[in-house]
PDB file of C-alpha atoms in Angstrom:
ATOM      1  CA  UNK G   1     133.290 100.099 104.934  1.00 41.00           C
ATOM      2  CA  UNK G   2     132.473  98.319 108.111  1.00 52.00           C
ATOM      3  CA  UNK G   3     129.723  97.499 110.610  1.00 58.00           C
ATOM      4  CA  UNK G   4     129.445 100.225 113.437  1.00 58.00           C
ATOM      5  CA  UNK G   5     128.121 100.594 116.833  1.00 55.00           C
ATOM      6  CA  UNK G   6     125.113 102.680 117.292  1.00 48.00           C
ATOM      7  CA  UNK G   7     122.919 103.361 120.395  1.00 41.00           C
ATOM      8  CA  UNK G   8     124.080 100.087 121.877  1.00 44.00           C
ATOM      9  CA  UNK G   9     123.412  97.926 118.740  1.00 56.00           C
ATOM     10  CA  UNK G  10     125.461  96.754 116.096  1.00 70.00           C
ATOM     11  CA  UNK G  11     124.256  98.313 112.452  1.00 77.00           C
ATOM     12  CA  UNK G  12     125.435  98.891 108.952  1.00 92.00           C
ATOM     13  CA  UNK G  13     125.946 102.252 107.605  1.00 92.00           C
ATOM     14  CA  UNK G  14     123.757 103.233 104.856  1.00 93.00           C
ATOM     15  CA  UNK G  15     126.439 103.017 102.182  1.00 96.00           C
ATOM     16  CA  UNK G  16     126.930  99.662 102.950  1.00 97.00           C
ATOM     17  CA  UNK G  17     123.144  98.649 102.972  1.00 97.00           C
ATOM     18  CA  UNK G  18     123.058 100.450  99.458  1.00 97.00           C
ATOM     19  CA  UNK G  19     125.732  98.766  98.111  1.00 98.00           C
ATOM     20  CA  UNK G  20     124.347  95.366  99.238  1.00 98.00           C
ATOM     21  CA  UNK G  21     120.882  96.161  97.529  1.00 98.00           C
ATOM     22  CA  UNK G  22     122.813  97.327  94.422  1.00 98.00           C
ATOM     23  CA  UNK G  23     124.737  94.004  94.391  1.00 98.00           C
ATOM     24  CA  UNK G  24     121.526  92.006  94.576  1.00 98.00           C
ATOM     25  CA  UNK G  25     119.888  93.925  92.040  1.00 98.00           C
ATOM     26  CA  UNK G  26     122.883  93.480  89.665  1.00 98.00           C
ATOM     27  CA  UNK G  27     122.933  89.780  90.265  1.00 98.00           C
ATOM     28  CA  UNK G  28     119.566  89.390  89.493  1.00 98.00           C
ATOM     29  CA  UNK G  29     119.656  91.314  86.425  1.00 98.00           C
ATOM     30  CA  UNK G  30     122.720  89.739  85.077  1.00 98.00           C
ATOM     31  CA  UNK G  31     122.541  86.375  85.953  1.00 98.00           C
ATOM     32  CA  UNK G  32     118.648  85.389  87.156  1.00 98.00           C
ATOM     33  CA  UNK G  33     116.341  87.046  84.884  1.00 98.00           C
ATOM     34  CA  UNK G  34     117.837  86.122  81.498  1.00 97.00           C
ATOM     35  CA  UNK G  35     117.682  82.610  82.368  1.00 96.00           C
ATOM     36  CA  UNK G  36     114.019  82.700  84.004  1.00 97.00           C
ATOM     37  CA  UNK G  37     111.787  80.644  81.603  1.00 96.00           C
ATOM     38  CA  UNK G  38     115.098  80.071  79.554  1.00 95.00           C
ATOM     39  CA  UNK G  39     116.483  77.024  81.376  1.00 91.00           C
ATOM     40  CA  UNK G  40     117.320  73.883  79.489  1.00 91.00           C
ATOM     41  CA  UNK G  41     116.597  70.429  81.133  1.00 84.00           C
ATOM     42  CA  UNK G  42     120.440  70.209  81.972  1.00 88.00           C
ATOM     43  CA  UNK G  43     120.426  73.422  83.712  1.00 90.00           C
ATOM     44  CA  UNK G  44     118.223  72.227  86.589  1.00 85.00           C
ATOM     45  CA  UNK G  45     119.311  69.253  88.883  1.00 85.00           C
ATOM     46  CA  UNK G  46     117.932  67.961  92.320  1.00 84.00           C
ATOM     47  CA  UNK G  47     120.039  68.010  95.564  1.00 74.00           C
ATOM     48  CA  UNK G  48     118.427  66.113  98.629  1.00 74.00           C
ATOM     49  CA  UNK G  49     115.310  65.476  96.926  1.00 72.00           C
ATOM     50  CA  UNK G  50     112.953  65.711  93.376  1.00 70.00           C
ATOM     51  CA  UNK G  51     111.677  68.969  94.873  1.00 75.00           C
ATOM     52  CA  UNK G  52     114.971  70.624  96.208  1.00 75.00           C
ATOM     53  CA  UNK G  53     116.417  71.961  93.195  1.00 83.00           C
ATOM     54  CA  UNK G  54     119.292  74.139  91.926  1.00 89.00           C
ATOM     55  CA  UNK G  55     119.964  75.760  88.559  1.00 93.00           C
ATOM     56  CA  UNK G  56     122.801  77.260  86.864  1.00 96.00           C
ATOM     57  CA  UNK G  57     121.268  80.642  87.731  1.00 97.00           C
ATOM     58  CA  UNK G  58     121.451  79.792  91.559  1.00 96.00           C
ATOM     59  CA  UNK G  59     125.073  79.006  91.006  1.00 96.00           C
ATOM     60  CA  UNK G  60     125.889  81.931  89.127  1.00 97.00           C
ATOM     61  CA  UNK G  61     124.078  84.487  91.009  1.00 97.00           C
ATOM     62  CA  UNK G  62     125.793  83.065  94.440  1.00 97.00           C
ATOM     63  CA  UNK G  63     128.968  83.423  92.638  1.00 97.00           C
ATOM     64  CA  UNK G  64     128.407  86.901  91.868  1.00 98.00           C
ATOM     65  CA  UNK G  65     127.644  88.144  95.229  1.00 98.00           C
ATOM     66  CA  UNK G  66     130.503  86.476  96.852  1.00 97.00           C
ATOM     67  CA  UNK G  67     132.942  88.215  94.400  1.00 97.00           C
ATOM     68  CA  UNK G  68     131.423  91.617  95.139  1.00 98.00           C
ATOM     69  CA  UNK G  69     131.215  91.249  98.862  1.00 97.00           C
ATOM     70  CA  UNK G  70     134.983  90.935  98.902  1.00 96.00           C
ATOM     71  CA  UNK G  71     134.824  94.663  97.946  1.00 97.00           C
ATOM     72  CA  UNK G  72     131.796  95.906 100.021  1.00 97.00           C
ATOM     73  CA  UNK G  73     132.373  93.976 103.133  1.00 97.00           C
ATOM     74  CA  UNK G  74     135.871  92.523 102.880  1.00 96.00           C
ATOM     75  CA  UNK G  75     136.715  89.642 105.448  1.00 95.00           C
ATOM     76  CA  UNK G  76     133.090  88.938 105.889  1.00 97.00           C
ATOM     77  CA  UNK G  77     132.332  85.241 106.024  1.00 97.00           C
ATOM     78  CA  UNK G  78     129.930  84.266 103.066  1.00 97.00           C
ATOM     79  CA  UNK G  79     127.514  81.678 103.870  1.00 97.00           C
ATOM     80  CA  UNK G  80     125.686  80.981 100.458  1.00 95.00           C
ATOM     81  CA  UNK G  81     122.940  78.234 100.204  1.00 91.00           C
ATOM     82  CA  UNK G  82     124.750  76.387  97.572  1.00 91.00           C
ATOM     83  CA  UNK G  83     128.408  76.789  98.936  1.00 93.00           C
ATOM     84  CA  UNK G  84     126.877  74.872 102.152  1.00 94.00           C
ATOM     85  CA  UNK G  85     125.482  72.354  99.961  1.00 89.00           C
ATOM     86  CA  UNK G  86     128.897  71.474  98.848  1.00 90.00           C
ATOM     87  CA  UNK G  87     130.754  72.076 102.086  1.00 94.00           C
ATOM     88  CA  UNK G  88     128.096  72.008 105.040  1.00 93.00           C
ATOM     89  CA  UNK G  89     131.054  72.885 107.426  1.00 94.00           C
ATOM     90  CA  UNK G  90     130.789  76.406 106.346  1.00 94.00           C
ATOM     91  CA  UNK G  91     127.668  76.885 108.719  1.00 94.00           C
ATOM     92  CA  UNK G  92     129.877  76.277 111.956  1.00 94.00           C
ATOM     93  CA  UNK G  93     130.970  79.994 111.165  1.00 95.00           C
ATOM     94  CA  UNK G  94     127.745  81.732 111.601  1.00 95.00           C
ATOM     95  CA  UNK G  95     127.680  82.001 115.348  1.00 94.00           C
ATOM     96  CA  UNK G  96     131.287  83.389 115.777  1.00 94.00           C
ATOM     97  CA  UNK G  97     132.002  85.330 112.730  1.00 96.00           C
ATOM     98  CA  UNK G  98     132.677  88.947 113.339  1.00 96.00           C
ATOM     99  CA  UNK G  99     130.636  89.719 110.396  1.00 97.00           C
ATOM    100  CA  UNK G 100     128.870  87.150 108.025  1.00 98.00           C
ATOM    101  CA  UNK G 101     126.710  87.628 105.176  1.00 98.00           C
ATOM    102  CA  UNK G 102     123.885  84.999 104.516  1.00 98.00           C
ATOM    103  CA  UNK G 103     122.619  84.475 100.724  1.00 98.00           C
ATOM    104  CA  UNK G 104     119.989  82.477  99.280  1.00 97.00           C
ATOM    105  CA  UNK G 105     120.904  83.241  95.447  1.00 97.00           C
ATOM    106  CA  UNK G 106     117.328  82.059  94.503  1.00 98.00           C
ATOM    107  CA  UNK G 107     114.846  81.345  97.130  1.00 97.00           C
ATOM    108  CA  UNK G 108     111.840  79.306  95.589  1.00 96.00           C
ATOM    109  CA  UNK G 109     113.984  77.485  93.331  1.00 96.00           C
ATOM    110  CA  UNK G 110     111.296  74.969  92.281  1.00 95.00           C
ATOM    111  CA  UNK G 111     109.018  78.085  91.418  1.00 96.00           C
ATOM    112  CA  UNK G 112     111.753  79.465  89.294  1.00 97.00           C
ATOM    113  CA  UNK G 113     112.764  76.302  87.428  1.00 95.00           C
ATOM    114  CA  UNK G 114     108.959  75.628  86.752  1.00 95.00           C
ATOM    115  CA  UNK G 115     108.462  79.200  85.270  1.00 96.00           C
ATOM    116  CA  UNK G 116     106.541  80.554  88.173  1.00 97.00           C
ATOM    117  CA  UNK G 117     107.470  84.007  89.168  1.00 97.00           C
ATOM    118  CA  UNK G 118     107.333  83.892  93.041  1.00 98.00           C
ATOM    119  CA  UNK G 119     110.852  83.547  93.840  1.00 98.00           C
ATOM    120  CA  UNK G 120     113.551  86.097  95.171  1.00 98.00           C
ATOM    121  CA  UNK G 121     116.913  86.729  96.570  1.00 98.00           C
ATOM    122  CA  UNK G 122     117.662  86.718 100.376  1.00 98.00           C
ATOM    123  CA  UNK G 123     120.375  88.305 102.051  1.00 98.00           C
ATOM    124  CA  UNK G 124     121.204  88.876 105.677  1.00 98.00           C
ATOM    125  CA  UNK G 125     124.423  90.263 107.379  1.00 98.00           C
ATOM    126  CA  UNK G 126     124.985  89.215 110.976  1.00 98.00           C
ATOM    127  CA  UNK G 127     127.440  90.371 113.289  1.00 97.00           C
ATOM    128  CA  UNK G 128     128.808  87.979 116.062  1.00 96.00           C
ATOM    129  CA  UNK G 129     125.641  85.677 115.338  1.00 96.00           C
ATOM    130  CA  UNK G 130     123.137  88.615 115.409  1.00 97.00           C
ATOM    131  CA  UNK G 131     121.255  89.549 112.519  1.00 98.00           C
ATOM    132  CA  UNK G 132     121.645  93.347 111.976  1.00 98.00           C
ATOM    133  CA  UNK G 133     120.145  93.515 108.182  1.00 98.00           C
ATOM    134  CA  UNK G 134     117.961  91.641 106.084  1.00 98.00           C
ATOM    135  CA  UNK G 135     117.100  92.070 102.363  1.00 98.00           C
ATOM    136  CA  UNK G 136     114.114  90.382 100.874  1.00 99.00           C
ATOM    137  CA  UNK G 137     114.467  91.139  96.925  1.00 98.00           C
ATOM    138  CA  UNK G 138     111.792  90.460  94.156  1.00 98.00           C
ATOM    139  CA  UNK G 139     113.524  90.274  91.039  1.00 98.00           C
ATOM    140  CA  UNK G 140     110.418  90.215  88.780  1.00 98.00           C
ATOM    141  CA  UNK G 141     109.036  93.471  90.108  1.00 98.00           C
ATOM    142  CA  UNK G 142     112.480  95.010  90.971  1.00 98.00           C
ATOM    143  CA  UNK G 143     111.414  95.745  94.739  1.00 98.00           C
ATOM    144  CA  UNK G 144     112.365  94.692  98.133  1.00 98.00           C
ATOM    145  CA  UNK G 145     111.561  94.670 101.812  1.00 98.00           C
ATOM    146  CA  UNK G 146     114.852  95.603 104.011  1.00 98.00           C
ATOM    147  CA  UNK G 147     115.060  95.884 107.842  1.00 98.00           C
ATOM    148  CA  UNK G 148     118.048  96.712 109.877  1.00 97.00           C
ATOM    149  CA  UNK G 149     118.220  96.099 113.828  1.00 97.00           C
ATOM    150  CA  UNK G 150     116.518  98.925 115.753  1.00 96.00           C
ATOM    151  CA  UNK G 151     115.639 100.573 112.396  1.00 97.00           C
ATOM    152  CA  UNK G 152     112.346  99.136 111.385  1.00 98.00           C
ATOM    153  CA  UNK G 153     111.296  97.606 108.006  1.00 98.00           C
ATOM    154  CA  UNK G 154     110.865  98.960 104.761  1.00 98.00           C
ATOM    155  CA  UNK G 155     109.168  98.563 101.690  1.00 98.00           C
ATOM    156  CA  UNK G 156     111.339 100.166  98.642  1.00 98.00           C
ATOM    157  CA  UNK G 157     111.495 100.308  95.120  1.00 97.00           C
ATOM    158  CA  UNK G 158     113.462 102.699  92.422  1.00 96.00           C
ATOM    159  CA  UNK G 159     112.258 106.015  92.340  1.00 92.00           C
ATOM    160  CA  UNK G 160     109.628 105.836  95.275  1.00 93.00           C
ATOM    161  CA  UNK G 161     110.294 106.743  99.102  1.00 95.00           C
ATOM    162  CA  UNK G 162     110.397 103.782 101.554  1.00 97.00           C
ATOM    163  CA  UNK G 163     107.350 102.763 103.390  1.00 98.00           C
ATOM    164  CA  UNK G 164     107.422 101.558 106.574  1.00 98.00           C
ATOM    165  CA  UNK G 165     106.061  98.198 107.194  1.00 98.00           C
ATOM    166  CA  UNK G 166     103.781  96.889 110.096  1.00 98.00           C
ATOM    167  CA  UNK G 167     102.459  93.728 110.743  1.00 98.00           C
ATOM    168  CA  UNK G 168      98.686  93.080 110.923  1.00 98.00           C
ATOM    169  CA  UNK G 169      96.834  93.312 114.280  1.00 98.00           C
ATOM    170  CA  UNK G 170      96.781  90.261 116.380  1.00 97.00           C
ATOM    171  CA  UNK G 171      93.645  88.135 116.014  1.00 97.00           C
ATOM    172  CA  UNK G 172      92.188  84.805 116.826  1.00 96.00           C
ATOM    173  CA  UNK G 173      93.465  81.926 115.146  1.00 97.00           C
ATOM    174  CA  UNK G 174      90.298  80.886 113.764  1.00 97.00           C
ATOM    175  CA  UNK G 175      90.441  84.390 111.868  1.00 98.00           C
ATOM    176  CA  UNK G 176      94.004  84.174 110.683  1.00 98.00           C
ATOM    177  CA  UNK G 177      95.725  83.658 107.289  1.00 97.00           C
ATOM    178  CA  UNK G 178      99.064  81.933 107.173  1.00 97.00           C
ATOM    179  CA  UNK G 179     101.809  80.194 105.580  1.00 97.00           C
ATOM    180  CA  UNK G 180     102.422  76.571 106.415  1.00 95.00           C
ATOM    181  CA  UNK G 181     104.407  73.912 104.342  1.00 91.00           C
ATOM    182  CA  UNK G 182     102.599  71.041 105.760  1.00 86.00           C
ATOM    183  CA  UNK G 183     104.570  68.776 103.244  1.00 83.00           C
ATOM    184  CA  UNK G 184     107.913  69.556 104.896  1.00 83.00           C
ATOM    185  CA  UNK G 185     106.859  68.196 108.218  1.00 85.00           C
ATOM    186  CA  UNK G 186     107.688  64.589 109.457  1.00 84.00           C
ATOM    187  CA  UNK G 187     105.052  62.252 108.364  1.00 88.00           C
ATOM    188  CA  UNK G 188     104.155  61.785 112.112  1.00 86.00           C
ATOM    189  CA  UNK G 189     103.359  65.336 112.497  1.00 89.00           C
ATOM    190  CA  UNK G 190     101.443  65.852 109.402  1.00 88.00           C
ATOM    191  CA  UNK G 191      98.026  64.637 110.216  1.00 90.00           C
ATOM    192  CA  UNK G 192      97.874  66.959 113.361  1.00 91.00           C
ATOM    193  CA  UNK G 193      99.314  70.054 111.323  1.00 91.00           C
ATOM    194  CA  UNK G 194      96.706  69.440 108.468  1.00 91.00           C
ATOM    195  CA  UNK G 195      93.799  69.139 110.894  1.00 93.00           C
ATOM    196  CA  UNK G 196      94.972  72.275 112.663  1.00 93.00           C
ATOM    197  CA  UNK G 197      95.147  74.361 109.154  1.00 91.00           C
ATOM    198  CA  UNK G 198      91.407  73.438 108.791  1.00 93.00           C
ATOM    199  CA  UNK G 199      90.642  75.675 111.890  1.00 96.00           C
ATOM    200  CA  UNK G 200      92.173  78.888 110.287  1.00 96.00           C
ATOM    201  CA  UNK G 201      90.556  80.938 107.954  1.00 96.00           C
ATOM    202  CA  UNK G 202      93.170  80.317 105.188  1.00 96.00           C
ATOM    203  CA  UNK G 203      96.439  78.671 105.324  1.00 95.00           C
ATOM    204  CA  UNK G 204      98.703  78.108 102.083  1.00 95.00           C
ATOM    205  CA  UNK G 205     102.399  78.025 101.119  1.00 96.00           C
ATOM    206  CA  UNK G 206     104.260  79.985  98.567  1.00 96.00           C
ATOM    207  CA  UNK G 207     107.032  77.340  98.642  1.00 95.00           C
ATOM    208  CA  UNK G 208     109.348  80.861  98.749  1.00 97.00           C
ATOM    209  CA  UNK G 209     110.290  82.057 102.226  1.00 97.00           C
ATOM    210  CA  UNK G 210     111.252  85.478 100.561  1.00 98.00           C
ATOM    211  CA  UNK G 211     107.481  86.276  99.712  1.00 98.00           C
ATOM    212  CA  UNK G 212     105.979  84.698 102.806  1.00 98.00           C
ATOM    213  CA  UNK G 213     108.020  87.013 105.000  1.00 98.00           C
ATOM    214  CA  UNK G 214     107.482  89.885 102.588  1.00 98.00           C
ATOM    215  CA  UNK G 215     103.750  89.264 103.198  1.00 98.00           C
ATOM    216  CA  UNK G 216     104.009  88.926 106.771  1.00 98.00           C
ATOM    217  CA  UNK G 217     105.773  92.200 107.050  1.00 98.00           C
ATOM    218  CA  UNK G 218     103.579  94.254 104.856  1.00 98.00           C
ATOM    219  CA  UNK G 219     100.721  92.879 107.190  1.00 98.00           C
ATOM    220  CA  UNK G 220      99.039  90.846 104.579  1.00 98.00           C
ATOM    221  CA  UNK G 221      99.255  87.492 106.754  1.00 98.00           C
ATOM    222  CA  UNK G 222      99.125  86.725 110.465  1.00 98.00           C
ATOM    223  CA  UNK G 223     101.713  83.963 110.756  1.00 98.00           C
ATOM    224  CA  UNK G 224     104.342  81.743 108.945  1.00 98.00           C
ATOM    225  CA  UNK G 225     105.043  78.522 110.428  1.00 96.00           C
ATOM    226  CA  UNK G 226     108.086  76.594 109.287  1.00 92.00           C
ATOM    227  CA  UNK G 227     109.744  73.191 109.587  1.00 88.00           C
ATOM    228  CA  UNK G 228     113.544  73.364 109.311  1.00 86.00           C
ATOM    229  CA  UNK G 229     115.665  76.235 109.979  1.00 94.00           C
ATOM    230  CA  UNK G 230     118.184  77.102 107.205  1.00 95.00           C
ATOM    231  CA  UNK G 231     119.728  80.426 107.962  1.00 97.00           C
ATOM    232  CA  UNK G 232     119.361  81.376 104.346  1.00 97.00           C
ATOM    233  CA  UNK G 233     115.568  81.022 104.530  1.00 97.00           C
ATOM    234  CA  UNK G 234     115.001  82.713 107.712  1.00 98.00           C
ATOM    235  CA  UNK G 235     117.613  85.005 109.181  1.00 98.00           C
ATOM    236  CA  UNK G 236     116.420  88.221 106.998  1.00 98.00           C
ATOM    237  CA  UNK G 237     112.656  87.320 107.036  1.00 98.00           C
ATOM    238  CA  UNK G 238     112.551  86.954 110.872  1.00 98.00           C
ATOM    239  CA  UNK G 239     114.546  90.384 111.208  1.00 98.00           C
ATOM    240  CA  UNK G 240     111.848  92.051 108.650  1.00 98.00           C
ATOM    241  CA  UNK G 241     108.927  90.542 110.879  1.00 98.00           C
ATOM    242  CA  UNK G 242     110.359  91.519 114.169  1.00 98.00           C
ATOM    243  CA  UNK G 243     111.287  95.171 112.981  1.00 98.00           C
ATOM    244  CA  UNK G 244     107.856  95.304 111.538  1.00 98.00           C
ATOM    245  CA  UNK G 245     106.225  94.542 115.125  1.00 98.00           C
ATOM    246  CA  UNK G 246     105.955  90.839 115.054  1.00 98.00           C
ATOM    247  CA  UNK G 247     107.025  87.981 117.289  1.00 98.00           C
ATOM    248  CA  UNK G 248     109.448  84.950 116.654  1.00 97.00           C
ATOM    249  CA  UNK G 249     109.882  82.300 118.623  1.00 97.00           C
ATOM    250  CA  UNK G 250     110.542  78.142 118.301  1.00 96.00           C
ATOM    251  CA  UNK G 251     108.101  75.881 119.413  1.00 92.00           C
ATOM    252  CA  UNK G 252     110.089  74.818 122.240  1.00 93.00           C
ATOM    253  CA  UNK G 253     110.405  78.388 123.682  1.00 93.00           C
ATOM    254  CA  UNK G 254     113.889  79.480 122.005  1.00 95.00           C
ATOM    255  CA  UNK G 255     114.343  82.636 120.525  1.00 96.00           C
ATOM    256  CA  UNK G 256     115.204  82.500 116.816  1.00 97.00           C
ATOM    257  CA  UNK G 257     119.259  82.795 116.148  1.00 97.00           C
ATOM    258  CA  UNK G 258     120.614  82.039 112.665  1.00 97.00           C
ATOM    259  CA  UNK G 259     122.886  79.150 114.186  1.00 96.00           C
ATOM    260  CA  UNK G 260     119.836  77.007 114.836  1.00 96.00           C
ATOM    261  CA  UNK G 261     119.420  74.290 112.571  1.00 92.00           C
ATOM    262  CA  UNK G 262     116.749  72.218 113.919  1.00 90.00           C
ATOM    263  CA  UNK G 263     113.185  73.149 115.257  1.00 91.00           C
ATOM    264  CA  UNK G 264     110.201  74.510 114.370  1.00 93.00           C
ATOM    265  CA  UNK G 265     109.840  78.227 114.017  1.00 96.00           C
ATOM    266  CA  UNK G 266     106.569  80.090 114.382  1.00 97.00           C
ATOM    267  CA  UNK G 267     106.612  84.142 113.242  1.00 98.00           C
ATOM    268  CA  UNK G 268     103.528  85.644 114.082  1.00 98.00           C
ATOM    269  CA  UNK G 269     101.623  89.180 114.780  1.00 98.00           C
ATOM    270  CA  UNK G 270     102.148  88.532 118.611  1.00 98.00           C
ATOM    271  CA  UNK G 271     103.041  86.164 121.305  1.00 97.00           C
ATOM    272  CA  UNK G 272      99.377  85.154 121.868  1.00 97.00           C
ATOM    273  CA  UNK G 273      98.741  84.178 118.531  1.00 97.00           C
ATOM    274  CA  UNK G 274     102.112  82.387 118.440  1.00 97.00           C
ATOM    275  CA  UNK G 275     100.979  80.270 121.351  1.00 97.00           C
ATOM    276  CA  UNK G 276      97.614  79.754 119.398  1.00 97.00           C
ATOM    277  CA  UNK G 277      99.305  78.246 116.377  1.00 96.00           C
ATOM    278  CA  UNK G 278     101.718  75.978 118.178  1.00 96.00           C
ATOM    279  CA  UNK G 279      98.572  74.576 120.280  1.00 96.00           C
ATOM    280  CA  UNK G 280      96.386  74.352 117.316  1.00 95.00           C
ATOM    281  CA  UNK G 281      99.028  72.424 114.782  1.00 94.00           C
ATOM    282  CA  UNK G 282     100.095  70.175 117.684  1.00 92.00           C
ATOM    283  CA  UNK G 283     103.776  71.534 117.822  1.00 90.00           C
ATOM    284  CA  UNK G 284     103.872  72.444 121.473  1.00 78.00           C
TER     285      UNK G 284
END
């Protein structure tokens, strides 16, 4: 099974998409959920800081997915968060790989490790650097947002017909709800960011890109502002937001692409709101 060209755009056929979804559900059922709220102290370690955690479930789930992909998409480059942590040069393949699969085995590991059920599995497929498929899976509720390039964004769960998603209507910044992880910004940026947040209606952070982008695609929040561009956090979510009618752009005006590793990314319900977010948070 390989990606195919359709109506001028690369896409995956439905069999591949369904196989990827089943694979992620299996990984969650076998490796993630049995360990949830059942981790020993030795099963949790820190990577770059005390809030950047990895658990044995992250590693096991990524290994499960990596093995399964050898059958579903043979020859694809697998770019897993934990593999990149061990070998950062893997990221160099994102832009040029004919087919790459980007995996965050547990997004929101801090939440997962502390017994909070706001975590998910993120998977994106790129073809020559362009995201063509994205999956934002919630293992706790066994439902997911999926998006394909040119095919829309959809909410799905077992036994129910998928529901097409649309972002919220565009509104003024003072009336918006959003997600901003202010603590992740550089110290010299944090004051301006926090002052700007006070001018919005409601701003918080779930510390989980998977659920933040799910909320965005479902029309429940107006913007997601990020600091840092790890592709496993954003490739699938940006596609879902765009396919739901949203807008995504870096503060310097560049469009988002999975190979980008630095910059401030704003995903909003429209261009006008994106510009307001950048201005209000002092990121322009």
